[in-house]
Amino acid sequence: MATIKDVSKLAGVSVATVSRFLNKNGYVSKEAAQAITEVIEKLNYRPNNIARSLAGKKTATVALMVPDILNPFFPEIARAVEDAAHEIGYTVMLCNTDNDADKEAKYIETLIQKQIDGLIISSYTIKPEQVVNLQKHSIPVVLMDNAFPGQDIVSLLSDNRGGGRLATQHLIASGCRKIGHICGPMHITSSRERTLGYEEAYKQTGQFMPSLITYSDFTVKGGYDSMIGLLDSHPDLDGVFASNDLMAAGAVKALIERGINVPADVKVIGFDGIHMEMMVPELSTIAQPIYEIGKTAMNYVVALINQEPIDKKSRLFAVELIEKQSTKR
């Protein structure tokens, strides 16, 4: 295996020059950079990241922490993060927490010990003090789909409240008069905001009542169980807005099992915009720009690693209504 000394010898430059070139730290002439690049390709040289880490250098590795890898939203995020990382020579370590706070805490401790360069977190159980602790260990953090107001933490969020309004307004415009809402966990920022958007839009019709909201857990089973509960309480429902696409899929399953036609009898819309073409009927949804969010998260965490300025500590992404069969007139 080629070493940095082999590269410096063949390129005719010092080891320090090769090090500055590899770490992008300090001046390297164009001639030296070209010579080093040619030798690296010839020798197929790869920096020893473990040695660089022990020496206090960056390892070009970031971690992505997600709460549920079985939710198609998060593999799409992971794909975007990994694509962006590959473009700039970074490696991504995936940490799936299963919405388990203890598992999440163990991951964080391990990442601190491994001196990870940075961390992208999409979590429903993370606490602000955990993020602050990571920052104290010089590990930059970018939050996705969550925020801690008042904390100096970079956060990427979609327009969840606006999306909740848009979903509800779409159901109203499609002829729905009695609209139920399957809400996600209320301790999650995005879930609360989507519910607020539903309430703001539906209260304008004068038909809103608190019992039309049921609470679930962002899973297909949760959506199914909540839909059964809504039908038992409000058998005359003609519209449902679920706070994510998985719960919407569960709601459609429950409706079909009850012999209720979707969309002729009850129209259903979800939130996220994940790929669910296999569903019949195909699901209308409020789509987040999932790929753009993931790519932005990677670019932001690398900027923090390199101590580069970021234009906004909190960024809000626009959402889009995707109308498909489940809400057609």
CSV table of C-alpha atoms in Angstrom, one decimal:
chain,number,residue,atom,x,y,z
A,1,MET,CA,0.0,0.0,0.0
A,2,ALA,CA,1.4,3.4,-1.1
A,3,THR,CA,2.2,5.9,1.6
A,4,ILE,CA,2.3,9.7,1.7
A,5,LYS,CA,6.1,9.5,1.6
A,6,ASP,CA,5.8,7.5,-1.7
A,7,VAL,CA,3.6,10.2,-3.1
A,8,SER,CA,5.9,13.0,-2.0
A,9,LYS,CA,9.0,11.3,-3.4
A,10,LEU,CA,7.5,10.6,-6.9
A,11,ALA,CA,5.9,14.0,-7.1
A,12,GLY,CA,9.1,15.7,-6.1
A,13,VAL,CA,7.5,17.7,-3.3
A,14,SER,CA,7.7,17.6,0.5
A,15,VAL,CA,5.4,15.4,2.7
A,16,ALA,CA,4.1,18.7,4.2
A,17,THR,CA,3.0,19.8,0.7
A,18,VAL,CA,1.2,16.6,0.0
A,19,SER,CA,-0.5,16.9,3.4
A,20,ARG,CA,-1.7,20.4,2.7
A,21,PHE,CA,-3.0,19.3,-0.7
A,22,LEU,CA,-4.9,16.3,0.9
A,23,ASN,CA,-6.4,18.3,3.7
A,24,LYS,CA,-7.0,21.4,1.6
A,25,ASN,CA,-5.3,23.4,4.2
A,26,GLY,CA,-2.7,25.9,3.1
A,27,TYR,CA,-1.1,27.0,-0.2
A,28,VAL,CA,-0.1,24.5,-2.8
A,29,SER,CA,1.1,25.7,-6.2
A,30,LYS,CA,-0.8,24.6,-9.4
A,31,GLU,CA,2.3,22.7,-10.6
A,32,ALA,CA,2.7,20.8,-7.3
A,33,ALA,CA,-1.1,20.1,-7.2
A,34,GLN,CA,-1.0,18.6,-10.7
A,35,ALA,CA,2.1,16.5,-9.9
A,36,ILE,CA,0.5,15.2,-6.7
A,37,THR,CA,-2.7,14.4,-8.5
A,38,GLU,CA,-0.9,12.4,-11.2
A,39,VAL,CA,1.1,10.4,-8.6
A,40,ILE,CA,-2.0,9.7,-6.5
A,41,GLU,CA,-3.8,8.3,-9.5
A,42,LYS,CA,-0.7,6.3,-10.6
A,43,LEU,CA,-0.2,4.7,-7.1
A,44,ASN,CA,-3.9,4.5,-6.4
A,45,TYR,CA,-3.1,6.1,-3.1
A,46,ARG,CA,-5.7,6.4,-0.4
A,47,PRO,CA,-5.2,8.4,2.8
A,48,ASN,CA,-5.2,6.4,6.0
A,49,ASN,CA,-8.2,7.9,7.7
A,50,ILE,CA,-7.6,6.1,11.0
A,51,ALA,CA,-4.1,7.7,11.2
A,52,ARG,CA,-5.5,11.0,10.2
A,53,SER,CA,-8.1,10.8,12.9
A,54,LEU,CA,-5.5,9.9,15.6
A,55,ALA,CA,-3.4,12.9,14.4
A,56,GLY,CA,-6.4,15.2,14.9
A,57,LYS,CA,-7.2,15.5,11.2
A,58,LYS,CA,-10.7,15.1,9.7
A,59,THR,CA,-11.8,11.6,8.6
A,60,ALA,CA,-14.1,12.7,5.8
A,61,THR,CA,-16.9,10.7,7.5
A,62,VAL,CA,-20.3,12.0,8.7
A,63,ALA,CA,-23.1,10.1,10.4
A,64,LEU,CA,-26.8,10.1,9.4
A,65,MET,CA,-29.1,9.3,12.3
A,66,VAL,CA,-32.7,8.3,11.4
A,67,PRO,CA,-35.6,7.0,13.5
A,68,ASP,CA,-37.1,4.3,11.3
A,69,ILE,CA,-35.3,3.0,8.2
A,70,LEU,CA,-38.5,1.0,7.3
A,71,ASN,CA,-40.3,4.3,6.6
A,72,PRO,CA,-39.5,5.0,2.8
A,73,PHE,CA,-39.0,8.7,3.6
A,74,PHE,CA,-35.7,8.0,5.3
A,75,PRO,CA,-34.0,5.8,2.6
A,76,GLU,CA,-34.8,8.6,0.2
A,77,ILE,CA,-33.1,11.1,2.6
A,78,ALA,CA,-30.2,8.7,2.9
A,79,ARG,CA,-29.8,8.4,-0.8
A,80,ALA,CA,-29.6,12.2,-1.2
A,81,VAL,CA,-27.1,12.5,1.7
A,82,GLU,CA,-24.9,9.8,0.2
A,83,ASP,CA,-25.0,11.2,-3.3
A,84,ALA,CA,-24.0,14.6,-2.0
A,85,ALA,CA,-21.3,13.1,0.2
A,86,HIS,CA,-19.9,11.0,-2.8
A,87,GLU,CA,-19.5,14.2,-4.8
A,88,ILE,CA,-17.1,15.7,-2.3
A,89,GLY,CA,-15.3,12.6,-1.2
A,90,TYR,CA,-17.1,12.0,2.1
A,91,THR,CA,-18.4,8.7,3.5
A,92,VAL,CA,-21.7,8.4,5.3
A,93,MET,CA,-22.3,6.1,8.4
A,94,LEU,CA,-26.0,5.2,8.8
A,95,CYS,CA,-27.5,5.0,12.3
A,96,ASN,CA,-31.0,3.6,12.7
A,97,THR,CA,-32.4,4.3,16.2
A,98,ASP,CA,-35.9,2.6,15.9
A,99,ASN,CA,-37.3,5.5,17.8
A,100,ASP,CA,-35.4,4.2,20.8
A,101,ALA,CA,-33.9,6.9,23.0
A,102,ASP,CA,-31.5,4.6,24.7
A,103,LYS,CA,-30.2,3.2,21.4
A,104,GLU,CA,-29.9,6.8,20.2
A,105,ALA,CA,-27.8,7.8,23.3
A,106,LYS,CA,-25.5,4.8,22.7
A,107,TYR,CA,-25.0,5.9,19.1
A,108,ILE,CA,-24.1,9.4,20.1
A,109,GLU,CA,-21.6,8.2,22.7
A,110,THR,CA,-20.0,5.9,20.0
A,111,LEU,CA,-19.8,8.7,17.5
A,112,ILE,CA,-18.1,11.0,20.0
A,113,GLN,CA,-15.5,8.3,20.7
A,114,LYS,CA,-14.9,7.7,17.0
A,115,GLN,CA,-14.4,11.4,16.5
A,116,ILE,CA,-16.9,11.6,13.7
A,117,ASP,CA,-16.6,14.8,11.6
A,118,GLY,CA,-20.2,15.7,11.7
A,119,LEU,CA,-23.7,14.4,12.3
A,120,ILE,CA,-27.0,14.8,10.5
A,121,ILE,CA,-30.0,14.0,12.7
A,122,SER,CA,-33.6,13.2,11.9
A,123,SER,CA,-34.9,12.1,15.3
A,124,TYR,CA,-38.2,12.3,17.2
A,125,THR,CA,-36.5,11.5,20.6
A,126,ILE,CA,-33.3,13.7,20.5
A,127,LYS,CA,-33.1,16.3,23.2
A,128,PRO,CA,-31.5,19.8,22.8
A,129,GLU,CA,-28.9,19.1,25.5
A,130,GLN,CA,-27.7,16.0,23.5
A,131,VAL,CA,-27.1,18.2,20.5
A,132,VAL,CA,-25.3,20.8,22.6
A,133,ASN,CA,-23.1,18.1,24.1
A,134,LEU,CA,-22.1,17.0,20.5
A,135,GLN,CA,-21.2,20.6,19.7
A,136,LYS,CA,-19.1,20.8,22.8
A,137,HIS,CA,-17.1,17.9,21.5
A,138,SER,CA,-16.6,19.9,18.3
A,139,ILE,CA,-19.0,17.7,16.3
A,140,PRO,CA,-21.2,19.9,14.0
A,141,VAL,CA,-24.8,18.9,13.9
A,142,VAL,CA,-27.6,19.6,11.3
A,143,LEU,CA,-31.2,18.8,12.3
A,144,MET,CA,-33.8,17.6,9.8
A,145,ASP,CA,-37.6,17.7,10.3
A,146,ASN,CA,-37.1,19.1,13.8
A,147,ALA,CA,-36.1,22.3,15.5
A,148,PHE,CA,-35.2,23.6,19.0
A,149,PRO,CA,-36.1,27.3,19.0
A,150,GLY,CA,-33.6,29.5,21.0
A,151,GLN,CA,-30.7,27.0,20.4
A,152,ASP,CA,-27.8,27.7,18.1
A,153,ILE,CA,-28.6,24.6,16.0
A,154,VAL,CA,-28.9,24.4,12.2
A,155,SER,CA,-32.4,23.1,11.3
A,156,LEU,CA,-34.0,22.1,8.0
A,157,LEU,CA,-37.8,22.0,8.0
A,158,SER,CA,-40.5,21.8,5.3
A,159,ASP,CA,-43.5,24.2,5.5
A,160,ASN,CA,-45.5,21.7,7.6
A,161,ARG,CA,-48.2,24.2,8.7
A,162,GLY,CA,-48.6,25.4,5.1
A,163,GLY,CA,-48.8,21.8,3.9
A,164,GLY,CA,-51.4,21.0,6.5
A,165,ARG,CA,-53.5,23.9,5.3
A,166,LEU,CA,-53.0,22.9,1.6
A,167,ALA,CA,-54.1,19.3,2.2
A,168,THR,CA,-57.2,20.4,4.1
A,169,GLN,CA,-58.1,23.0,1.5
A,170,HIS,CA,-57.7,20.4,-1.2
A,171,LEU,CA,-60.2,18.1,0.5
A,172,ILE,CA,-62.6,21.0,0.9
A,173,ALA,CA,-62.3,22.0,-2.7
A,174,SER,CA,-62.8,18.3,-3.7
A,175,GLY,CA,-66.3,18.4,-2.0
A,176,CYS,CA,-65.5,17.0,1.4
A,177,ARG,CA,-67.6,18.4,4.3
A,178,LYS,CA,-66.6,16.3,7.3
A,179,ILE,CA,-62.8,15.9,7.4
A,180,GLY,CA,-61.0,13.8,9.9
A,181,HIS,CA,-57.3,14.2,10.7
A,182,ILE,CA,-54.9,11.5,11.7
A,183,CYS,CA,-52.1,13.3,13.6
A,184,GLY,CA,-48.6,12.1,14.3
A,185,PRO,CA,-47.0,12.3,17.7
A,186,MET,CA,-47.5,15.7,19.2
A,187,HIS,CA,-44.0,16.0,20.7
A,188,ILE,CA,-42.7,16.2,17.1
A,189,THR,CA,-42.5,19.7,15.7
A,190,SER,CA,-43.5,18.8,12.1
A,191,SER,CA,-46.5,16.8,13.4
A,192,ARG,CA,-47.8,19.7,15.5
A,193,GLU,CA,-47.4,22.1,12.6
A,194,ARG,CA,-49.3,19.9,10.2
A,195,THR,CA,-52.2,19.6,12.7
A,196,LEU,CA,-52.3,23.4,13.2
A,197,GLY,CA,-52.5,23.8,9.4
A,198,TYR,CA,-55.5,21.4,9.3
A,199,GLU,CA,-57.2,23.3,12.1
A,200,GLU,CA,-56.6,26.7,10.5
A,201,ALA,CA,-58.1,25.6,7.2
A,202,TYR,CA,-61.0,23.5,8.5
A,203,LYS,CA,-62.2,25.9,11.2
A,204,GLN,CA,-63.0,28.4,8.4
A,205,THR,CA,-65.8,26.1,7.3
A,206,GLY,CA,-67.5,26.1,10.7
A,207,GLN,CA,-67.5,22.2,10.7
A,208,PHE,CA,-64.5,21.6,12.9
A,209,MET,CA,-64.8,19.6,16.1
A,210,PRO,CA,-61.9,18.3,18.3
A,211,SER,CA,-63.1,14.7,18.1
A,212,LEU,CA,-62.3,14.7,14.4
A,213,ILE,CA,-58.6,14.6,15.3
A,214,THR,CA,-57.0,11.2,16.3
A,215,TYR,CA,-53.4,10.6,17.3
A,216,SER,CA,-51.1,8.0,16.0
A,217,ASP,CA,-47.4,7.1,15.5
A,218,PHE,CA,-46.5,7.6,11.8
A,219,THR,CA,-46.9,3.9,10.9
A,220,VAL,CA,-49.3,2.0,8.6
A,221,LYS,CA,-50.8,0.1,11.6
A,222,GLY,CA,-51.2,3.4,13.5
A,223,GLY,CA,-53.1,4.9,10.5
A,224,TYR,CA,-55.3,1.8,10.2
A,225,ASP,CA,-56.2,1.8,13.9
A,226,SER,CA,-56.9,5.5,13.9
A,227,MET,CA,-59.1,5.2,10.9
A,228,ILE,CA,-61.2,2.5,12.5
A,229,GLY,CA,-61.6,4.8,15.6
A,230,LEU,CA,-62.6,7.7,13.4
A,231,LEU,CA,-65.2,5.6,11.5
A,232,ASP,CA,-66.7,4.4,14.8
A,233,SER,CA,-67.1,8.0,16.1
A,234,HIS,CA,-67.9,9.6,12.8
A,235,PRO,CA,-69.4,7.2,10.3
A,236,ASP,CA,-70.4,10.1,8.0
A,237,LEU,CA,-66.8,11.2,7.3
A,238,ASP,CA,-66.1,12.0,3.7
A,239,GLY,CA,-62.4,13.2,3.9
A,240,VAL,CA,-59.3,12.3,5.8
A,241,PHE,CA,-55.9,14.1,6.1
A,242,ALA,CA,-53.2,11.9,7.5
A,243,SER,CA,-49.9,13.5,8.7
A,244,ASN,CA,-47.7,11.1,6.7
A,245,ASP,CA,-48.1,8.8,3.8
A,246,LEU,CA,-47.7,5.6,5.8
A,247,MET,CA,-50.7,6.5,8.1
A,248,ALA,CA,-52.7,7.5,5.0
A,249,ALA,CA,-52.0,4.1,3.5
A,250,GLY,CA,-53.2,2.4,6.7
A,251,ALA,CA,-56.3,4.6,6.6
A,252,VAL,CA,-57.1,3.5,3.0
A,253,LYS,CA,-56.7,-0.1,4.0
A,254,ALA,CA,-59.2,0.3,6.9
A,255,LEU,CA,-61.7,2.1,4.7
A,256,ILE,CA,-61.6,-0.6,2.0
A,257,GLU,CA,-62.0,-3.4,4.6
A,258,ARG,CA,-65.1,-1.6,5.8
A,259,GLY,CA,-66.5,-1.6,2.3
A,260,ILE,CA,-66.0,2.1,1.8
A,261,ASN,CA,-64.9,3.3,-1.6
A,262,VAL,CA,-61.9,5.6,-1.9
A,263,PRO,CA,-62.3,8.2,-3.3
A,264,ALA,CA,-66.0,8.0,-4.1
A,265,ASP,CA,-67.2,7.8,-0.5
A,266,VAL,CA,-64.1,9.1,1.4
A,267,LYS,CA,-61.2,11.0,0.0
A,268,VAL,CA,-57.7,10.5,1.6
A,269,ILE,CA,-54.6,12.6,1.4
A,270,GLY,CA,-51.2,12.0,3.1
A,271,PHE,CA,-48.0,14.0,3.6
A,272,ASP,CA,-44.4,13.4,2.6
A,273,GLY,CA,-44.4,12.5,-1.1
A,274,ILE,CA,-42.7,9.1,-0.8
A,275,HIS,CA,-42.9,6.7,-3.7
A,276,MET,CA,-46.0,4.6,-3.2
A,277,GLU,CA,-47.0,3.8,-6.8
A,278,MET,CA,-48.0,0.3,-5.8
A,279,MET,CA,-51.0,1.6,-3.9
A,280,VAL,CA,-54.5,1.3,-5.3
A,281,PRO,CA,-55.9,3.9,-5.4
A,282,GLU,CA,-52.7,5.9,-5.8
A,283,LEU,CA,-52.3,8.3,-2.9
A,284,SER,CA,-52.6,12.1,-3.1
A,285,THR,CA,-50.0,13.7,-0.9
A,286,ILE,CA,-48.3,16.9,0.2
A,287,ALA,CA,-44.8,16.3,-1.2
A,288,GLN,CA,-41.7,17.5,0.6
A,289,PRO,CA,-38.5,18.1,-1.5
A,290,ILE,CA,-36.9,15.0,0.1
A,291,TYR,CA,-33.8,14.8,-2.1
A,292,GLU,CA,-33.2,18.6,-1.9
A,293,ILE,CA,-33.4,18.4,2.0
A,294,GLY,CA,-31.0,15.5,2.2
A,295,LYS,CA,-28.5,17.1,-0.1
A,296,THR,CA,-28.7,20.4,1.7
A,297,ALA,CA,-28.2,18.7,5.0
A,298,MET,CA,-24.9,17.2,3.7
A,299,ASN,CA,-23.7,20.4,2.3
A,300,TYR,CA,-24.5,22.3,5.5
A,301,VAL,CA,-22.7,19.8,7.8
A,302,VAL,CA,-19.6,20.0,5.6
A,303,ALA,CA,-19.7,23.7,5.7
A,304,LEU,CA,-19.9,23.6,9.5
A,305,ILE,CA,-17.0,21.1,9.6
A,306,ASN,CA,-14.9,23.4,7.5
A,307,GLN,CA,-16.0,26.4,9.6
A,308,GLU,CA,-17.6,28.1,6.6
A,309,PRO,CA,-20.5,30.6,7.0
A,310,ILE,CA,-24.0,29.3,6.5
A,311,ASP,CA,-26.6,31.8,5.2
A,312,LYS,CA,-29.5,30.6,7.4
A,313,LYS,CA,-29.4,28.7,10.7
A,314,SER,CA,-33.0,27.6,10.0
A,315,ARG,CA,-34.3,26.9,6.5
A,316,LEU,CA,-37.9,26.3,5.4
A,317,PHE,CA,-38.6,24.2,2.3
A,318,ALA,CA,-41.7,24.7,0.2
A,319,VAL,CA,-44.1,21.8,-0.2
A,320,GLU,CA,-46.3,20.8,-3.2
A,321,LEU,CA,-49.7,19.2,-3.6
A,322,ILE,CA,-49.6,16.0,-5.7
A,323,GLU,CA,-53.2,15.0,-6.6
A,324,LYS,CA,-53.7,11.4,-7.5
A,325,GLN,CA,-56.6,8.9,-7.4
A,326,SER,CA,-57.4,8.9,-3.6
A,327,THR,CA,-58.9,12.5,-3.8
A,328,LYS,CA,-60.2,12.5,-7.4
A,329,ARG,CA,-63.8,13.7,-7.8
